[in-house]
Amino acid sequence: MTNDLLISRGEPQRNRIGVFDSGVGGLTVLRELYRQLPNESILYFADTARLPYGTRSAREILQFCFEILSWMVQQDVKMVVLACNTSDALALETLRGEFNIPILGLILPGSRAAVQQGRRIGVIATPATAASNAYRRALLEIDATAQVWQVGCPEFVPLVEQNRLHDPYTQEVALQYLMPLLQQRIDTLVYGCTHYPHLAPILRQILPPHVKLVDPAEHVVAAAAQELDLLGLKNTLPPLPTRFCVSGCPEEFAKLSVQWLGCTPVVEKTYLPAVSYSPSPEGVRG
Ligand code: DGL
């Protein structure tokens, strides 16, 4: 902690990038950060005490994001990546008006990549993201000739968080969710929730081989790299170890994540500040 504070004063490029999700979904974004930006230090927060986010109201999501970003700003992050599509769909624009740091979401970079892959685009997402139409809007704004079908998949996040990745029931559920998209003969499928790439082996088995899978994680990290360059905030020195923080049980998170991280992470229990969201009169804080 003391180290982090010292670093933030003199060399902002050495500060961490804040990454958050409701749970282990954001690890798919973290994986891309390690791959594309190996020098960056990361603060990963998982709001495991309150997952899933995808069946919550816009008001709740905005309040949760507001608490998380207020805390991340206190931790001196130099940028925040919303590794949660639901938060992007329901809160990104408001957060950008409230906090004076770069905040990146998955939906725009993911949509840009998808329209380059195909014309008949399926999006699997949480019920909240699907109902928000955020992907449809973004995709059609970029290419009005694309055709888009979105499916809300309420059972996927609980199944991933319960580590039921190889359960035959998960396979049945996946088939049900993908069926309407297969009937529309999609040529491209977007992971509209960061938990879903963890289900790639199951989804790949069901999808015809010509259907391209788009993982927005890859593209939001490319956008983050560009933004860091532009702002002169890219770190060139060796990174600090990733700090993992959760609102729920640290041991449970550590046990579940080990399969994707390749080692058991040290996880801190974190109490977010009790701040309630109301639009700030001046617009920007932080
Ligand atoms: N992984 C997040 C998303 O991309 C949140 C999923 C959830 O908690 O429902 O939407």
Coordinates of N, CA and C in Angstrom, one line a residue, residues 182 186-187 203-213:
L182 N -28.9 -20.2 -33.7 CA -28.6 -21.2 -34.7 C -29.7 -21.2 -35.8
I186 N -26.7 -17.5 -37.6 CA -25.6 -16.5 -37.3 C -24.3 -16.9 -37.9
D187 N -23.5 -15.9 -38.3 CA -22.1 -16.2 -38.7 C -21.1 -15.8 -37.6
L203 N -19.5 -24.1 -25.7 CA -20.1 -23.4 -26.8 C -19.6 -23.8 -28.1
R204 N -18.3 -24.0 -28.2 CA -17.6 -24.4 -29.5 C -18.1 -25.7 -30.0
Q205 N -18.4 -26.6 -29.0 CA -19.0 -27.9 -29.4 C -20.3 -27.8 -30.1
I206 N -21.1 -26.8 -29.6 CA -22.5 -26.7 -30.2 C -22.5 -25.9 -31.5
L207 N -21.6 -24.9 -31.6 CA -21.7 -24.0 -32.8 C -21.0 -24.7 -34.0
P208 N -21.6 -24.4 -35.2 CA -21.0 -24.9 -36.4 C -19.6 -24.2 -36.5
P209 N -18.6 -24.9 -37.1 CA -17.2 -24.4 -37.1 C -17.1 -23.0 -37.8
H210 N -18.0 -22.7 -38.7 CA -17.8 -21.4 -39.5 C -18.2 -20.2 -38.6
V211 N -18.9 -20.4 -37.5 CA -19.3 -19.3 -36.7 C -18.1 -18.7 -35.9
K212 N -17.9 -17.4 -36.1 CA -16.7 -16.8 -35.4 C -17.1 -16.3 -34.1
L213 N -16.2 -16.5 -33.1 CA -16.5 -16.1 -31.7 C -15.7 -14.8 -31.5

